Amino acid sequence: MMLSSAALAAEAILVAALIDRCIGDPLGWPHPVVVMGWWISHMRQRAEAWAEDSPAKLKRAGLVITVSMVGMSGLSGWFLEQLCLGRWLGHHDWVALAAMSLTVIGLASALAGRSLEQAVLAVLTALEHGDLAKARARLQWIVGRDTSNLEASEMLRAAAETAAENAVDGLFAPLFWMVMGLMVWLINDAWPGPLALAWAFKAASTLDSMLGYRRERLRWLGSAGARLDDLMVWLPCRLVMLSLPLITHPWRQWWGLVTAAERDGKPDPSPNAGRAEAIYAHCAGLCLGGRNRYQDHWVNKPLLAEGFPDADAAGVRRILQFSLRLEGLWLLVPIGIGLMSTGLWPQ
């Protein structure tokens, strides 16, 4: 039976999620984000040389960088998708197979479930062995705050917070955009699909991580990328808030957990980070938030789930386990779409 394009896309998303969980991002392997990072660095140098310290010019340059990176990344994904469907180069089996393999690998590269889990567990392992220096070094790879003087309790809180926030940014947001691409293909498979939208999101996310800082020239140069990233994470973050309690608590507690997370997360300057951490904090029963140091200044973040115990190793592992279970719940959507598009599930 010939599978429809939507069924193929659903199958590719599921295989990509499996690859991500089984393999992750092996060190030394080529990665699309590395290519994106190289182009962003190159364009930043050119932009700063042209704009110098002019806020107006830096904002215009940042907008050009954002549109260029997101557009090129999405277009690259769309090109691979169309090759999978046998367009342009004809219906050669080897072309479609190669394109499908690259598409699945590309989708897997957009997900960070296993790599986030491994990075957080590496911090916990170092702490369990009493090696605070190694724990600080490993934590520095995954958080933006200064870790040089953090004690064990502070590192556990940082690990819990990054496990929660980056689950949304690195796993559920790209998965959301893949599913959006799958739904687009239910209408017209000539439009950008799962890989195109996932890579467009990863470009926005990479722009935010590299340029989205409120200091010096980046205050203006990175504003477009940061705002686009916030916009593209906005809905996935709220969907995580709505769905996470379903796999952690009895359903009668759902509304109380969601409203508590909204109350605690709303004061955070980020429209998404505070809410992501808050829903995990309430579901895991951990108190997060507080005072953090970023380079040469301190930031007082709102307390989340105040009254619960402070983060511990078991709590951090609980957050990681929640993300794995929630990913399984979210993957029911492409499974259902794939079955309906093949006629195996009555519509």
Tab-separated table of C-alpha atoms in Angstrom:
chain	number	residue	atom	x	y	z
A	1	MET	CA	0.000	0.000	0.000
A	2	MET	CA	1.346	3.411	-0.976
A	3	LEU	CA	1.536	5.638	2.081
A	4	SER	CA	0.259	9.201	1.858
A	5	SER	CA	2.670	12.080	2.430
A	6	ALA	CA	1.065	12.730	5.839
A	7	ALA	CA	1.523	9.087	6.832
A	8	LEU	CA	5.167	9.210	5.726
A	9	ALA	CA	5.676	12.390	7.734
A	10	ALA	CA	4.070	10.857	10.828
A	11	GLU	CA	6.287	7.802	10.484
A	12	ALA	CA	9.382	10.015	10.091
A	13	ILE	CA	8.522	11.962	13.262
A	14	LEU	CA	8.111	8.765	15.283
A	15	VAL	CA	11.375	7.278	14.002
A	16	ALA	CA	13.159	10.573	14.670
A	17	ALA	CA	11.877	10.643	18.261
A	18	LEU	CA	13.084	7.057	18.726
A	19	ILE	CA	16.515	7.909	17.304
A	20	ASP	CA	16.765	10.937	19.571
A	21	ARG	CA	15.957	8.866	22.660
A	22	CYS	CA	18.273	5.993	21.699
A	23	ILE	CA	21.247	7.905	20.265
A	24	GLY	CA	20.860	11.606	20.979
A	25	ASP	CA	23.556	13.843	19.504
A	26	PRO	CA	26.831	11.865	19.427
A	27	LEU	CA	29.900	14.045	19.903
A	28	GLY	CA	31.736	14.785	16.686
A	29	TRP	CA	28.774	14.101	14.417
A	30	PRO	CA	27.759	16.903	12.031
A	31	HIS	CA	24.765	18.817	13.359
A	32	PRO	CA	22.532	21.401	11.644
A	33	VAL	CA	22.716	23.691	14.688
A	34	VAL	CA	26.503	23.846	14.296
A	35	VAL	CA	26.026	25.069	10.728
A	36	MET	CA	23.423	27.575	11.905
A	37	GLY	CA	25.800	28.773	14.610
A	38	TRP	CA	28.608	29.277	12.099
A	39	TRP	CA	26.399	31.389	9.839
A	40	ILE	CA	25.086	33.426	12.751
A	41	SER	CA	28.623	34.173	13.950
A	42	HIS	CA	29.688	35.142	10.443
A	43	MET	CA	26.695	37.427	9.920
A	44	ARG	CA	27.142	38.966	13.360
A	45	GLN	CA	30.707	39.999	12.537
A	46	ARG	CA	29.589	41.576	9.299
A	47	ALA	CA	26.635	43.297	10.980
A	48	GLU	CA	28.689	44.791	13.807
A	49	ALA	CA	31.329	46.015	11.387
A	50	TRP	CA	28.605	47.840	9.435
A	51	ALA	CA	26.380	49.063	12.270
A	52	GLU	CA	29.064	49.743	14.892
A	53	ASP	CA	27.234	51.183	17.950
A	54	SER	CA	24.142	52.516	16.193
A	55	PRO	CA	21.028	50.971	17.843
A	56	ALA	CA	18.895	51.588	14.734
A	57	LYS	CA	21.401	49.923	12.408
A	58	LEU	CA	21.936	47.033	14.818
A	59	LYS	CA	18.175	46.406	14.982
A	60	ARG	CA	17.931	46.404	11.180
A	61	ALA	CA	20.911	44.083	10.915
A	62	GLY	CA	19.409	41.768	13.537
A	63	LEU	CA	16.168	41.622	11.592
A	64	VAL	CA	18.050	40.738	8.394
A	65	ILE	CA	20.017	38.016	10.218
A	66	THR	CA	16.822	36.581	11.713
A	67	VAL	CA	14.863	36.532	8.457
A	68	SER	CA	17.855	35.104	6.566
A	69	MET	CA	18.636	32.344	9.062
A	70	VAL	CA	15.061	31.247	9.655
A	71	GLY	CA	14.269	31.451	5.949
A	72	MET	CA	17.357	29.505	4.832
A	73	SER	CA	16.863	26.837	7.496
A	74	GLY	CA	13.202	26.370	6.641
A	75	LEU	CA	13.939	26.330	2.928
A	76	SER	CA	16.629	23.659	3.399
A	77	GLY	CA	14.165	21.454	5.257
A	78	TRP	CA	11.475	22.026	2.648
A	79	PHE	CA	13.917	21.076	-0.149
A	80	LEU	CA	14.689	17.740	1.531
A	81	GLU	CA	10.987	17.111	2.089
A	82	GLN	CA	10.167	17.654	-1.562
A	83	LEU	CA	12.936	15.271	-2.596
A	84	CYS	CA	11.346	12.660	-0.323
A	85	LEU	CA	8.120	13.080	-2.254
A	86	GLY	CA	9.877	12.497	-5.571
A	87	ARG	CA	9.721	16.046	-6.861
A	88	TRP	CA	12.254	17.799	-9.126
A	89	LEU	CA	14.663	14.863	-9.548
A	90	GLY	CA	12.006	12.363	-10.586
A	91	HIS	CA	10.756	9.264	-8.807
A	92	HIS	CA	14.114	7.556	-8.334
A	93	ASP	CA	13.986	5.178	-5.387
A	94	TRP	CA	17.538	5.935	-4.306
A	95	VAL	CA	16.912	9.698	-4.278
A	96	ALA	CA	13.744	9.312	-2.208
A	97	LEU	CA	15.460	6.883	0.178
A	98	ALA	CA	18.463	9.159	0.669
A	99	ALA	CA	16.241	12.190	1.151
A	100	MET	CA	14.017	10.316	3.605
A	101	SER	CA	17.054	9.190	5.610
A	102	LEU	CA	18.374	12.749	5.769
A	103	THR	CA	14.932	14.044	6.680
A	104	VAL	CA	14.577	11.609	9.585
A	105	ILE	CA	18.087	12.441	10.802
A	106	GLY	CA	17.282	16.133	10.434
A	107	LEU	CA	14.113	15.728	12.488
A	108	ALA	CA	16.025	13.796	15.155
A	109	SER	CA	18.660	16.541	15.287
A	110	ALA	CA	15.942	19.063	16.126
A	111	LEU	CA	14.985	17.117	19.276
A	112	ALA	CA	17.100	17.297	22.421
A	113	GLY	CA	15.423	14.817	24.744
A	114	ARG	CA	18.336	12.447	25.300
A	115	SER	CA	21.088	15.066	25.160
A	116	LEU	CA	19.325	17.165	27.816
A	117	GLU	CA	18.783	14.118	29.988
A	118	GLN	CA	22.430	13.047	29.687
A	119	ALA	CA	23.700	16.543	30.468
A	120	VAL	CA	21.551	16.845	33.585
A	121	LEU	CA	22.402	13.328	34.789
A	122	ALA	CA	26.108	14.105	34.350
A	123	VAL	CA	25.715	16.911	36.895
A	124	LEU	CA	23.874	14.607	39.302
A	125	THR	CA	26.520	11.898	38.942
A	126	ALA	CA	29.302	14.337	39.782
A	127	LEU	CA	27.367	15.586	42.815
A	128	GLU	CA	26.721	12.041	44.026
A	129	HIS	CA	30.481	11.418	43.893
A	130	GLY	CA	31.130	14.603	45.844
A	131	ASP	CA	33.027	16.229	42.975
A	132	LEU	CA	31.684	19.780	43.141
A	133	ALA	CA	34.245	21.145	40.676
A	134	LYS	CA	33.229	18.638	38.003
A	135	ALA	CA	29.543	19.253	38.733
A	136	ARG	CA	30.026	23.018	38.303
A	137	ALA	CA	31.892	22.488	35.021
A	138	ARG	CA	29.199	20.170	33.653
A	139	LEU	CA	26.420	22.474	34.802
A	140	GLN	CA	28.033	25.439	33.052
A	141	TRP	CA	27.414	23.715	29.703
A	142	ILE	CA	23.645	23.808	30.129
A	143	VAL	CA	22.842	26.964	32.128
A	144	GLY	CA	23.444	30.656	31.562
A	145	ARG	CA	24.104	31.556	35.191
A	146	ASP	CA	27.523	31.727	36.842
A	147	THR	CA	28.258	28.324	38.380
A	148	SER	CA	31.768	28.986	39.711
A	149	ASN	CA	30.720	29.349	43.365
A	150	LEU	CA	27.523	27.325	43.520
A	151	GLU	CA	27.072	24.853	46.352
A	152	ALA	CA	25.469	21.439	45.872
A	153	SER	CA	21.952	22.610	46.791
A	154	GLU	CA	22.168	25.503	44.327
A	155	MET	CA	23.398	23.205	41.581
A	156	LEU	CA	20.506	20.841	42.179
A	157	ARG	CA	18.073	23.729	41.810
A	158	ALA	CA	19.832	24.880	38.624
A	159	ALA	CA	19.699	21.331	37.234
A	160	ALA	CA	15.977	21.081	37.981
A	161	GLU	CA	15.261	24.455	36.400
A	162	THR	CA	17.209	23.758	33.227
A	163	ALA	CA	15.658	20.273	32.951
A	164	ALA	CA	12.236	21.948	33.007
A	165	GLU	CA	12.897	24.999	30.841
A	166	ASN	CA	14.951	23.178	28.211
A	167	ALA	CA	12.407	20.368	27.992
A	168	VAL	CA	10.071	22.966	26.501
A	169	ASP	CA	12.690	24.722	24.374
A	170	GLY	CA	14.631	21.668	23.241
A	171	LEU	CA	12.020	18.915	23.043
A	172	PHE	CA	8.382	19.957	23.081
A	173	ALA	CA	8.637	23.146	21.005
A	174	PRO	CA	10.378	21.451	18.035
A	175	LEU	CA	8.028	18.470	18.372
A	176	PHE	CA	5.086	20.880	18.266
A	177	TRP	CA	6.346	22.447	15.032
A	178	MET	CA	6.882	19.023	13.495
A	179	VAL	CA	3.260	18.153	14.225
A	180	MET	CA	2.181	21.525	12.806
A	181	GLY	CA	4.048	20.646	9.599
A	182	LEU	CA	2.347	17.261	9.570
A	183	MET	CA	-1.037	18.956	9.807
A	184	VAL	CA	-0.087	21.351	7.005
A	185	TRP	CA	0.625	18.322	4.809
A	186	LEU	CA	-2.889	17.057	5.419
A	187	ILE	CA	-3.925	20.091	3.363
A	188	ASN	CA	-1.111	20.364	0.813
A	189	ASP	CA	2.205	18.517	0.814
A	190	ALA	CA	3.782	21.131	-1.453
A	191	TRP	CA	3.855	23.509	1.519
A	192	PRO	CA	6.546	23.492	4.254
A	193	GLY	CA	6.169	20.391	6.387
A	194	PRO	CA	7.625	18.912	9.589
A	195	LEU	CA	11.334	19.344	8.819
A	196	ALA	CA	10.948	22.823	7.344
A	197	LEU	CA	9.076	24.113	10.394
A	198	ALA	CA	11.326	22.266	12.868
A	199	TRP	CA	14.492	23.703	11.316
A	200	ALA	CA	12.936	27.177	11.140
A	201	PHE	CA	12.249	26.912	14.860
A	202	LYS	CA	15.777	25.639	15.593
A	203	ALA	CA	17.188	28.622	13.729
A	204	ALA	CA	15.133	31.009	15.881
A	205	SER	CA	16.176	29.126	19.023
A	206	THR	CA	19.853	29.229	18.032
A	207	LEU	CA	19.603	32.951	17.294
A	208	ASP	CA	18.146	33.507	20.754
A	209	SER	CA	20.844	31.437	22.478
A	210	MET	CA	23.675	33.210	20.623
A	211	LEU	CA	22.392	36.781	20.299
A	212	GLY	CA	19.464	37.096	22.679
A	213	TYR	CA	21.232	38.883	25.528
A	214	ARG	CA	20.291	42.278	26.948
A	215	ARG	CA	23.789	43.687	27.024
A	216	GLU	CA	26.014	45.846	24.834
A	217	ARG	CA	25.291	45.585	21.089
A	218	LEU	CA	23.295	42.371	21.489
A	219	ARG	CA	20.562	44.365	23.218
A	220	TRP	CA	19.579	45.562	19.733
A	221	LEU	CA	21.213	43.034	17.403
A	222	GLY	CA	19.531	40.059	19.051
A	223	SER	CA	16.108	41.536	19.725
A	224	ALA	CA	14.422	40.197	16.554
A	225	GLY	CA	15.658	36.644	17.086
A	226	ALA	CA	14.731	36.671	20.783
A	227	ARG	CA	11.214	37.910	20.081
A	228	LEU	CA	10.678	35.354	17.333
A	229	ASP	CA	11.879	32.556	19.620
A	230	ASP	CA	9.499	33.730	22.365
A	231	LEU	CA	6.667	33.757	19.845
A	232	MET	CA	7.432	30.269	18.518
A	233	VAL	CA	7.690	28.801	22.031
A	234	TRP	CA	4.571	30.577	23.363
A	235	LEU	CA	1.972	27.987	22.342
A	236	PRO	CA	4.103	24.848	22.960
A	237	CYS	CA	4.842	26.146	26.468
A	238	ARG	CA	1.135	26.574	27.235
A	239	LEU	CA	0.394	23.124	25.836
A	240	VAL	CA	3.024	21.658	28.171
A	241	MET	CA	1.352	23.482	31.055
A	242	LEU	CA	-1.989	21.968	30.087
A	243	SER	CA	-0.766	18.429	29.389
A	244	LEU	CA	1.949	17.750	31.990
A	245	PRO	CA	-0.448	17.385	34.943
A	246	LEU	CA	-2.349	14.720	32.984
A	247	ILE	CA	0.547	12.276	33.314
A	248	THR	CA	1.682	13.236	36.844
A	249	HIS	CA	-1.453	13.650	38.974
A	250	PRO	CA	-5.085	12.530	39.164
A	251	TRP	CA	-7.132	14.450	36.624
A	252	ARG	CA	-9.210	16.183	39.301
A	253	GLN	CA	-6.048	18.129	40.302
A	254	TRP	CA	-5.412	19.341	36.751
A	255	TRP	CA	-6.955	22.808	37.000
A	256	GLY	CA	-5.343	23.602	40.340
A	257	LEU	CA	-1.864	22.722	39.042
A	258	VAL	CA	-2.308	24.743	35.856
A	259	THR	CA	-3.582	27.847	37.634
A	260	ALA	CA	-0.860	27.627	40.293
A	261	ALA	CA	1.825	27.394	37.595
A	262	GLU	CA	0.354	30.367	35.742
A	263	ARG	CA	0.270	32.405	38.949
A	264	ASP	CA	3.881	31.609	39.866
A	265	GLY	CA	5.354	31.759	36.362
A	266	LYS	CA	3.685	34.945	35.123
A	267	PRO	CA	5.959	37.411	37.029
A	268	ASP	CA	9.059	36.007	35.271
A	269	PRO	CA	10.417	38.450	32.643
A	270	SER	CA	10.344	35.645	30.073
A	271	PRO	CA	6.874	34.862	28.695
A	272	ASN	CA	7.758	31.155	28.630
A	273	ALA	CA	10.654	30.181	30.923
A	274	GLY	CA	8.930	30.973	34.205
A	275	ARG	CA	5.772	29.125	33.246
A	276	ALA	CA	7.726	26.081	32.014
A	277	GLU	CA	9.658	25.857	35.279
A	278	ALA	CA	6.525	26.533	37.327
A	279	ILE	CA	4.442	23.677	35.924
A	280	TYR	CA	7.303	21.223	36.427
A	281	ALA	CA	7.882	22.587	39.951
A	282	HIS	CA	4.258	22.059	40.956
A	283	CYS	CA	3.990	18.653	39.297
A	284	ALA	CA	7.283	17.436	40.799
A	285	GLY	CA	6.613	19.014	44.206
A	286	LEU	CA	9.790	21.122	44.253
A	287	CYS	CA	10.406	24.752	45.161
A	288	LEU	CA	12.379	26.436	42.373
A	289	GLY	CA	13.405	30.001	41.547
A	290	GLY	CA	15.324	32.495	43.640
A	291	ARG	CA	18.566	34.449	43.361
A	292	ASN	CA	20.938	33.722	40.450
A	293	ARG	CA	24.148	35.355	39.296
A	294	TYR	CA	24.666	36.069	35.592
A	295	GLN	CA	28.218	37.256	34.874
A	296	ASP	CA	28.567	40.492	36.882
A	297	HIS	CA	24.997	40.973	38.123
A	298	TRP	CA	22.396	39.242	40.274
A	299	VAL	CA	18.833	38.441	39.249
A	300	ASN	CA	16.048	37.643	41.707
A	301	LYS	CA	13.684	35.212	40.016
A	302	PRO	CA	10.195	34.600	41.438
A	303	LEU	CA	9.782	31.606	43.729
A	304	LEU	CA	7.903	28.721	42.112
A	305	ALA	CA	5.812	26.256	44.141
A	306	GLU	CA	6.818	27.985	47.379
A	307	GLY	CA	6.294	25.743	50.381
A	308	PHE	CA	7.455	22.568	48.669
A	309	PRO	CA	10.888	21.070	49.489
A	310	ASP	CA	13.990	22.370	47.730
A	311	ALA	CA	15.256	20.485	44.695
A	312	ASP	CA	17.099	17.238	45.327
A	313	ALA	CA	18.531	14.549	43.053
A	314	ALA	CA	15.338	12.491	43.206
A	315	GLY	CA	13.297	15.538	42.244
A	316	VAL	CA	15.528	16.307	39.265
A	317	ARG	CA	15.186	12.721	38.060
A	318	ARG	CA	11.448	13.010	38.514
A	319	ILE	CA	11.391	16.002	36.160
A	320	LEU	CA	13.358	14.052	33.541
A	321	GLN	CA	10.973	11.112	33.869
A	322	PHE	CA	7.989	13.432	33.474
A	323	SER	CA	9.412	14.748	30.199
A	324	LEU	CA	9.858	11.227	28.853
A	325	ARG	CA	6.280	10.301	29.730
A	326	LEU	CA	4.891	13.551	28.338
A	327	GLU	CA	6.772	13.007	25.078
A	328	GLY	CA	5.028	9.663	24.787
A	329	LEU	CA	1.665	11.370	25.257
A	330	TRP	CA	2.451	14.009	22.622
A	331	LEU	CA	3.551	11.355	20.126
A	332	LEU	CA	0.026	9.949	20.172
A	333	VAL	CA	-0.926	12.911	17.966
A	334	PRO	CA	1.273	11.989	14.955
A	335	ILE	CA	0.373	8.345	15.509
A	336	GLY	CA	-3.314	9.211	15.280
A	337	ILE	CA	-2.845	11.453	12.243
A	338	GLY	CA	-0.785	8.774	10.517
A	339	LEU	CA	-3.414	6.109	11.144
A	340	MET	CA	-6.258	8.330	9.949
A	341	SER	CA	-4.383	9.299	6.764
A	342	THR	CA	-3.926	5.615	5.911
A	343	GLY	CA	-7.543	4.766	6.652
A	344	LEU	CA	-6.598	2.375	9.473
A	345	TRP	CA	-8.356	4.580	12.012
A	346	PRO	CA	-11.952	5.611	11.236
A	347	GLN	CA	-12.300	9.352	10.839
